[in-house]
mmCIF file of C-alpha atoms in Angstrom:
data_model
loop_
_atom_site.group_PDB
_atom_site.id
_atom_site.type_symbol
_atom_site.label_atom_id
_atom_site.label_comp_id
_atom_site.label_asym_id
_atom_site.label_seq_id
_atom_site.Cartn_x
_atom_site.Cartn_y
_atom_site.Cartn_z
ATOM 1 C CA MET A 1 21.119 -15.567 -9.092
ATOM 2 C CA ALA A 2 18.263 -17.991 -9.748
ATOM 3 C CA ASN A 3 15.296 -17.707 -7.428
ATOM 4 C CA PRO A 4 15.086 -21.023 -5.511
ATOM 5 C CA TYR A 5 11.385 -20.489 -4.822
ATOM 6 C CA VAL A 6 10.353 -20.206 -8.484
ATOM 7 C CA LYS A 7 10.277 -23.007 -11.020
ATOM 8 C CA ASP A 8 8.909 -23.695 -14.495
ATOM 9 C CA VAL A 9 6.735 -26.787 -14.530
ATOM 10 C CA SER A 10 5.168 -28.887 -17.279
ATOM 11 C CA GLU A 11 1.977 -30.919 -17.248
ATOM 12 C CA ALA A 12 3.991 -34.063 -16.518
ATOM 13 C CA GLN A 13 5.377 -32.513 -13.332
ATOM 14 C CA PHE A 14 2.159 -30.875 -12.154
ATOM 15 C CA MET A 15 1.053 -33.601 -9.756
ATOM 16 C CA THR A 16 4.422 -33.744 -8.015
ATOM 17 C CA GLU A 17 5.440 -30.081 -8.054
ATOM 18 C CA VAL A 18 2.019 -28.570 -7.359
ATOM 19 C CA VAL A 19 -0.549 -30.966 -5.912
ATOM 20 C CA ASP A 20 1.789 -33.088 -3.787
ATOM 21 C CA ARG A 21 4.104 -30.223 -2.924
ATOM 22 C CA SER A 22 1.191 -28.093 -1.690
ATOM 23 C CA THR A 23 0.636 -30.556 1.151
ATOM 24 C CA GLN A 24 3.937 -29.268 2.568
ATOM 25 C CA VAL A 25 3.956 -25.593 1.553
ATOM 26 C CA PRO A 26 1.460 -23.325 -0.255
ATOM 27 C CA VAL A 27 2.067 -23.260 -4.011
ATOM 28 C CA LEU A 28 1.021 -20.419 -6.305
ATOM 29 C CA VAL A 29 0.630 -21.443 -9.941
ATOM 30 C CA ASP A 30 1.104 -18.703 -12.533
ATOM 31 C CA PHE A 31 -0.481 -19.533 -15.891
ATOM 32 C CA TRP A 32 1.213 -17.274 -18.433
ATOM 33 C CA ALA A 33 2.405 -16.963 -22.042
ATOM 34 C CA GLU A 34 5.276 -15.172 -23.739
ATOM 35 C CA TRP A 35 2.935 -13.015 -25.834
ATOM 36 C CA CYS A 36 0.816 -11.890 -22.869
ATOM 37 C CA GLY A 37 1.347 -8.222 -21.991
ATOM 38 C CA PRO A 38 -0.235 -8.273 -18.500
ATOM 39 C CA CYS A 39 1.859 -11.356 -17.704
ATOM 40 C CA LYS A 40 4.980 -9.239 -18.148
ATOM 41 C CA THR A 41 3.627 -6.877 -15.485
ATOM 42 C CA LEU A 42 2.546 -9.541 -13.007
ATOM 43 C CA SER A 43 5.434 -12.010 -13.297
ATOM 44 C CA PRO A 44 8.092 -9.734 -11.764
ATOM 45 C CA LEU A 45 5.776 -9.000 -8.824
ATOM 46 C CA LEU A 46 5.162 -12.709 -8.262
ATOM 47 C CA GLU A 47 8.853 -13.556 -8.460
ATOM 48 C CA ALA A 48 9.810 -10.702 -6.142
ATOM 49 C CA ALA A 49 7.170 -11.852 -3.654
ATOM 50 C CA ALA A 50 8.473 -15.416 -3.782
ATOM 51 C CA ALA A 51 11.961 -14.137 -2.989
ATOM 52 C CA GLU A 52 10.701 -11.865 -0.214
ATOM 53 C CA TYR A 53 8.617 -14.574 1.451
ATOM 54 C CA ALA A 54 11.687 -16.813 1.245
ATOM 55 C CA GLY A 55 10.013 -20.210 1.188
ATOM 56 C CA ALA A 56 6.728 -19.375 2.881
ATOM 57 C CA PHE A 57 5.229 -20.282 -0.493
ATOM 58 C CA GLU A 58 6.573 -21.545 -3.806
ATOM 59 C CA LEU A 59 5.807 -20.139 -7.239
ATOM 60 C CA VAL A 60 5.228 -22.484 -10.154
ATOM 61 C CA LYS A 61 5.055 -21.031 -13.657
ATOM 62 C CA ILE A 62 3.148 -22.836 -16.394
ATOM 63 C CA ASP A 63 3.320 -21.751 -20.037
ATOM 64 C CA VAL A 64 -0.229 -22.202 -21.338
ATOM 65 C CA ASP A 65 0.939 -22.585 -24.937
ATOM 66 C CA ALA A 66 3.172 -25.508 -24.022
ATOM 67 C CA ASN A 67 0.620 -27.042 -21.637
ATOM 68 C CA GLN A 68 -2.743 -26.533 -23.295
ATOM 69 C CA ALA A 69 -4.417 -29.670 -21.952
ATOM 70 C CA LEU A 70 -3.516 -28.764 -18.373
ATOM 71 C CA SER A 71 -4.727 -25.203 -18.872
ATOM 72 C CA GLN A 72 -8.061 -26.510 -20.120
ATOM 73 C CA GLN A 73 -8.285 -28.954 -17.231
ATOM 74 C CA MET A 74 -7.724 -26.066 -14.799
ATOM 75 C CA LYS A 75 -10.381 -24.036 -16.661
ATOM 76 C CA VAL A 76 -7.989 -21.174 -17.357
ATOM 77 C CA GLN A 77 -10.039 -18.711 -19.414
ATOM 78 C CA GLY A 78 -7.637 -15.789 -19.516
ATOM 79 C CA ILE A 79 -4.077 -15.005 -18.570
ATOM 80 C CA PRO A 80 -2.394 -14.269 -16.376
ATOM 81 C CA THR A 81 -4.287 -16.504 -13.981
ATOM 82 C CA VAL A 82 -2.834 -17.355 -10.586
ATOM 83 C CA VAL A 83 -4.173 -20.316 -8.608
ATOM 84 C CA ALA A 84 -3.204 -21.030 -4.997
ATOM 85 C CA PHE A 85 -2.890 -24.660 -3.904
ATOM 86 C CA VAL A 86 -2.895 -25.692 -0.244
ATOM 87 C CA GLY A 87 -3.208 -29.248 1.029
ATOM 88 C CA GLY A 88 -3.403 -30.640 -2.484
ATOM 89 C CA GLN A 89 -6.403 -28.507 -3.444
ATOM 90 C CA PRO A 90 -6.935 -25.193 -5.266
ATOM 91 C CA VAL A 91 -8.094 -22.725 -2.612
ATOM 92 C CA GLY A 92 -8.157 -19.390 -4.416
ATOM 93 C CA GLN A 93 -7.343 -17.654 -7.663
ATOM 94 C CA PHE A 94 -7.363 -14.378 -9.571
ATOM 95 C CA SER A 95 -6.954 -13.339 -13.189
ATOM 96 C CA GLY A 96 -5.322 -10.291 -14.708
ATOM 97 C CA ALA A 97 -2.570 -7.998 -13.515
ATOM 98 C CA VAL A 98 -2.910 -6.709 -9.953
ATOM 99 C CA SER A 99 -1.007 -4.204 -7.833
ATOM 100 C CA GLU A 100 1.688 -5.234 -5.375
ATOM 101 C CA ALA A 101 -0.658 -4.494 -2.471
ATOM 102 C CA GLU A 102 -3.442 -6.609 -3.998
ATOM 103 C CA LEU A 103 -1.008 -9.450 -4.661
ATOM 104 C CA ARG A 104 0.278 -9.323 -1.098
ATOM 105 C CA ALA A 105 -3.286 -9.441 0.253
ATOM 106 C CA PHE A 106 -3.974 -12.525 -1.896
ATOM 107 C CA ILE A 107 -0.808 -14.286 -0.765
ATOM 108 C CA GLU A 108 -1.415 -13.548 2.900
ATOM 109 C CA GLN A 109 -4.714 -15.410 2.785
ATOM 110 C CA PHE A 110 -2.651 -18.584 2.577
ATOM 111 C CA VAL A 111 0.733 -17.898 4.136
ATOM 112 C CA GLY A 112 0.105 -15.063 6.597
ATOM 113 C CA PRO A 113 1.965 -11.761 6.708
ATOM 114 C CA THR A 114 5.731 -11.713 6.598
ATOM 115 C CA THR A 115 8.345 -9.163 7.446
ATOM 116 C CA ASP A 116 11.421 -8.050 5.541
ATOM 117 C CA PRO A 117 14.559 -8.890 7.577
ATOM 118 C CA GLU A 118 16.488 -5.920 6.163
ATOM 119 C CA VAL A 119 13.660 -3.518 6.989
ATOM 120 C CA ASP A 120 13.393 -5.104 10.442
ATOM 121 C CA ALA A 121 17.107 -4.411 10.946
ATOM 122 C CA ALA A 122 16.547 -0.760 10.009
ATOM 123 C CA LEU A 123 13.652 -0.578 12.470
ATOM 124 C CA ASP A 124 15.934 -1.967 15.170
ATOM 125 C CA LEU A 125 18.333 0.905 14.464
ATOM 126 C CA LEU A 126 15.453 3.345 14.837
ATOM 127 C CA ASP A 127 14.525 1.778 18.163
ATOM 128 C CA THR A 128 18.051 2.457 19.431
ATOM 129 C CA GLY A 129 17.873 6.081 18.278
ATOM 130 C CA ASP A 130 20.191 5.650 15.294
ATOM 131 C CA VAL A 131 18.029 7.553 12.816
ATOM 132 C CA ALA A 132 20.903 8.221 10.408
ATOM 133 C CA GLY A 133 21.865 4.551 10.374
ATOM 134 C CA ALA A 134 18.270 3.475 9.767
ATOM 135 C CA GLU A 135 17.903 5.980 6.942
ATOM 136 C CA ALA A 136 21.120 4.782 5.303
ATOM 137 C CA ALA A 137 20.012 1.152 5.579
ATOM 138 C CA LEU A 138 16.616 1.870 4.031
ATOM 139 C CA ARG A 139 18.121 3.894 1.202
ATOM 140 C CA SER A 140 20.527 1.030 0.539
ATOM 141 C CA ILE A 141 17.631 -1.432 0.284
ATOM 142 C CA LEU A 142 15.822 0.795 -2.203
ATOM 143 C CA THR A 143 18.866 1.150 -4.450
ATOM 144 C CA VAL A 144 18.854 -2.582 -5.188
ATOM 145 C CA ARG A 145 15.177 -3.578 -5.038
ATOM 146 C CA ALA A 146 11.656 -2.291 -4.625
ATOM 147 C CA SER A 147 10.229 -2.531 -1.124
ATOM 148 C CA GLU A 148 7.077 -0.728 -0.085
ATOM 149 C CA ASP A 149 7.857 -1.385 3.578
ATOM 150 C CA ALA A 150 11.299 0.187 3.218
ATOM 151 C CA ALA A 151 9.910 3.140 1.277
ATOM 152 C CA LYS A 152 7.139 3.808 3.796
ATOM 153 C CA THR A 153 9.550 3.585 6.712
ATOM 154 C CA LEU A 154 11.963 5.949 4.966
ATOM 155 C CA ALA A 155 9.116 8.369 4.254
ATOM 156 C CA MET A 156 8.160 8.275 7.929
ATOM 157 C CA ILE A 157 11.738 9.189 8.869
ATOM 158 C CA TYR A 158 11.614 12.102 6.445
ATOM 159 C CA ILE A 159 8.329 13.284 7.962
ATOM 160 C CA ASP A 160 9.660 13.002 11.507
ATOM 161 C CA THR A 161 12.749 15.017 10.536
ATOM 162 C CA ASP A 162 10.774 17.731 8.701
ATOM 163 C CA ARG A 163 11.875 16.765 5.189
ATOM 164 C CA MET A 164 8.461 16.778 3.580
ATOM 165 C CA PRO A 165 9.526 17.135 -0.094
ATOM 166 C CA GLU A 166 11.698 14.024 0.239
ATOM 167 C CA ALA A 167 8.855 12.162 1.946
ATOM 168 C CA LEU A 168 6.380 13.058 -0.789
ATOM 169 C CA GLU A 169 8.860 12.070 -3.498
ATOM 170 C CA VAL A 170 9.255 8.596 -1.999
ATOM 171 C CA LEU A 171 5.521 8.190 -1.424
ATOM 172 C CA SER A 172 4.684 9.193 -4.999
ATOM 173 C CA THR A 173 6.251 5.941 -6.226
ATOM 174 C CA LEU A 174 4.099 3.657 -4.065
ATOM 175 C CA THR A 175 0.787 1.876 -4.456
ATOM 176 C CA PRO A 176 -1.870 4.287 -3.122
ATOM 177 C CA ASP A 177 -3.068 2.018 -0.318
ATOM 178 C CA ASP A 178 -4.468 3.303 2.978
ATOM 179 C CA GLU A 179 -1.069 3.596 4.644
ATOM 180 C CA THR A 180 0.447 5.478 1.704
ATOM 181 C CA LYS A 181 -2.503 7.887 1.666
ATOM 182 C CA ARG A 182 -2.110 8.398 5.411
ATOM 183 C CA LEU A 183 1.569 9.253 5.073
ATOM 184 C CA ILE A 184 0.937 11.606 2.143
ATOM 185 C CA ALA A 185 -1.732 13.415 4.146
ATOM 186 C CA MET A 186 0.594 13.585 7.141
ATOM 187 C CA ALA A 187 3.395 15.089 5.032
ATOM 188 C CA ASN A 188 1.083 17.650 3.446
ATOM 189 C CA MET A 189 -0.429 18.705 6.752
ATOM 190 C CA SER A 190 2.897 18.825 8.543
ATOM 191 C CA THR A 191 4.046 21.216 5.819
ATOM 192 C CA ALA A 192 0.934 23.327 6.395
ATOM 193 C CA ALA A 193 1.464 23.283 10.169
ATOM 194 C CA ALA A 194 4.727 25.165 9.739
ATOM 195 C CA ASN A 195 2.644 28.115 8.508
ATOM 196 C CA LEU A 196 -0.170 27.820 11.051
ATOM 197 C CA ASP A 197 0.035 31.426 12.252
ATOM 198 C CA SER A 198 -0.134 32.902 8.760
ATOM 199 C CA TYR A 199 -3.029 30.615 7.810
ATOM 200 C CA ALA A 200 -4.860 31.601 11.002
ATOM 201 C CA THR A 201 -4.420 35.277 10.181
ATOM 202 C CA ALA A 202 -5.597 34.813 6.598
ATOM 203 C CA PHE A 203 -8.662 32.883 7.772
ATOM 204 C CA SER A 204 -9.604 35.493 10.371
ATOM 205 C CA GLU A 205 -9.344 38.249 7.769
ATOM 206 C CA ASP A 206 -11.200 36.377 5.019
ATOM 207 C CA PRO A 207 -12.839 33.018 5.855
ATOM 208 C CA ASN A 208 -13.207 31.942 2.224
ATOM 209 C CA ILE A 209 -13.027 28.268 1.356
ATOM 210 C CA GLU A 210 -9.367 28.322 0.336
ATOM 211 C CA ASN A 211 -8.254 29.990 3.567
ATOM 212 C CA ARG A 212 -10.568 27.732 5.578
ATOM 213 C CA VAL A 213 -9.093 24.548 4.105
ATOM 214 C CA SER A 214 -5.497 25.747 4.512
ATOM 215 C CA TYR A 215 -6.114 26.717 8.130
ATOM 216 C CA ALA A 216 -7.858 23.427 8.949
ATOM 217 C CA LYS A 217 -5.069 21.329 7.426
ATOM 218 C CA ALA A 218 -2.478 23.329 9.327
ATOM 219 C CA LEU A 219 -4.409 22.736 12.552
ATOM 220 C CA ALA A 220 -4.554 19.007 11.844
ATOM 221 C CA GLY A 221 -0.847 18.911 11.083
ATOM 222 C CA ALA A 222 -0.165 20.714 14.356
ATOM 223 C CA GLY A 223 -2.108 18.147 16.372
ATOM 224 C CA GLN A 224 -5.338 20.135 16.604
ATOM 225 C CA ALA A 225 -7.448 18.006 14.271
ATOM 226 C CA GLU A 226 -10.672 18.471 16.229
ATOM 227 C CA ILE A 227 -10.570 22.248 15.760
ATOM 228 C CA GLY A 228 -9.699 21.716 12.108
ATOM 229 C CA PHE A 229 -12.696 19.438 11.643
ATOM 230 C CA ASP A 230 -15.010 22.048 13.145
ATOM 231 C CA VAL A 231 -13.626 24.745 10.858
ATOM 232 C CA LEU A 232 -14.350 22.545 7.838
ATOM 233 C CA LEU A 233 -17.693 21.248 9.053
ATOM 234 C CA ASP A 234 -19.056 24.786 9.258
ATOM 235 C CA ALA A 235 -18.456 25.153 5.517
ATOM 236 C CA VAL A 236 -19.928 21.746 4.663
ATOM 237 C CA ALA A 237 -23.072 22.519 6.672
ATOM 238 C CA GLU A 238 -23.690 25.660 4.630
ATOM 239 C CA ARG A 239 -23.924 23.484 1.495
ATOM 240 C CA ASP A 240 -22.592 26.220 -0.743
ATOM 241 C CA ASP A 241 -21.482 25.374 -4.251
ATOM 242 C CA ASP A 242 -17.864 25.898 -3.224
ATOM 243 C CA SER A 243 -18.006 23.777 -0.045
ATOM 244 C CA ASP A 244 -16.734 20.518 -1.586
ATOM 245 C CA PRO A 245 -13.054 21.307 -0.864
ATOM 246 C CA ALA A 246 -13.988 21.312 2.822
ATOM 247 C CA ARG A 247 -15.483 17.822 2.528
ATOM 248 C CA LEU A 248 -12.405 16.567 0.683
ATOM 249 C CA ALA A 249 -10.124 18.121 3.288
ATOM 250 C CA MET A 250 -12.023 16.308 6.039
ATOM 251 C CA ILE A 251 -11.498 13.034 4.183
ATOM 252 C CA GLU A 252 -7.790 13.803 3.896
ATOM 253 C CA ILE A 253 -7.584 14.381 7.648
ATOM 254 C CA PHE A 254 -9.477 11.113 8.219
ATOM 255 C CA GLU A 255 -6.789 9.383 6.146
ATOM 256 C CA MET A 256 -4.008 11.001 8.147
ATOM 257 C CA LEU A 257 -5.477 10.021 11.522
ATOM 258 C CA GLY A 258 -6.473 6.496 10.512
ATOM 259 C CA SER A 259 -9.757 4.713 11.107
ATOM 260 C CA GLU A 260 -8.855 3.714 14.680
ATOM 261 C CA ASP A 261 -8.678 7.315 15.895
ATOM 262 C CA PRO A 262 -11.869 8.097 17.891
ATOM 263 C CA LEU A 263 -12.185 11.507 16.225
ATOM 264 C CA VAL A 264 -12.568 9.857 12.835
ATOM 265 C CA GLY A 265 -15.699 7.966 13.840
ATOM 266 C CA VAL A 266 -17.232 11.040 15.453
ATOM 267 C CA TYR A 267 -16.597 13.379 12.554
ATOM 268 C CA ARG A 268 -17.505 10.874 9.843
ATOM 269 C CA LYS A 269 -20.998 10.829 11.374
ATOM 270 C CA ARG A 270 -21.100 14.605 11.633
ATOM 271 C CA LEU A 271 -19.964 14.950 8.036
ATOM 272 C CA ALA A 272 -22.668 12.526 6.884
ATOM 273 C CA ASN A 273 -25.310 14.450 8.834
ATOM 274 C CA ALA A 274 -24.151 17.734 7.326
ATOM 275 C CA LEU A 275 -24.279 16.310 3.815
ATOM 276 C CA TYR A 276 -27.568 14.437 4.017
#
């Protein structure tokens, strides 16, 4: 099925389809060429975004080889180049292939965030306690199209139901943004938490760096992040050659908790003091 929010436009149509149209809805103009490798990476992301945003913006594609004068007028120096038009004026642009997360951030400067109706429906099922129904709905979405929101929500279900290998498998396919890193850290530490007693015993018998890190991650996964931070901070403060895994483990716990957690601010400062 043709995407109603994507159209190929020539120089003759540019004023009507881009400049004038952008007074009614944001228009993203994709300058591309058939021979351009990065264009083949970016174009599917742009077209998928146009379909997902369902009219919140329109995508116009301009072949630079067929519209050289227009490309020069727009000062296109490399492709792909994407220019956003709002209110009849260019208001932002980028060049080169970008990740889905970077593209979404660019788009949301002009159209605001959007939600995926199918993912929203799955979330509604979760709210009613129908975890199995939500999982089935999310898996169904992912069989027909890519959706980071669906994948992250599915991974969260896997984490909540103690299926960490499945969660990590889903997360491994996603853009490593802050939320993905948080979920990966959560899955890893929840796995460690299941072995908290054995890690505690190993650490008490031999507090080497490997046992220290394993014990601290297990504590964090079990909801005792503050104790885990202290276990790691002791190693960082010693500044031994083998203390870097402790620093990295603290960063991983920061990612799991998220920047809004009060502990993160406190222990970031303590980590900085221990390092410098």
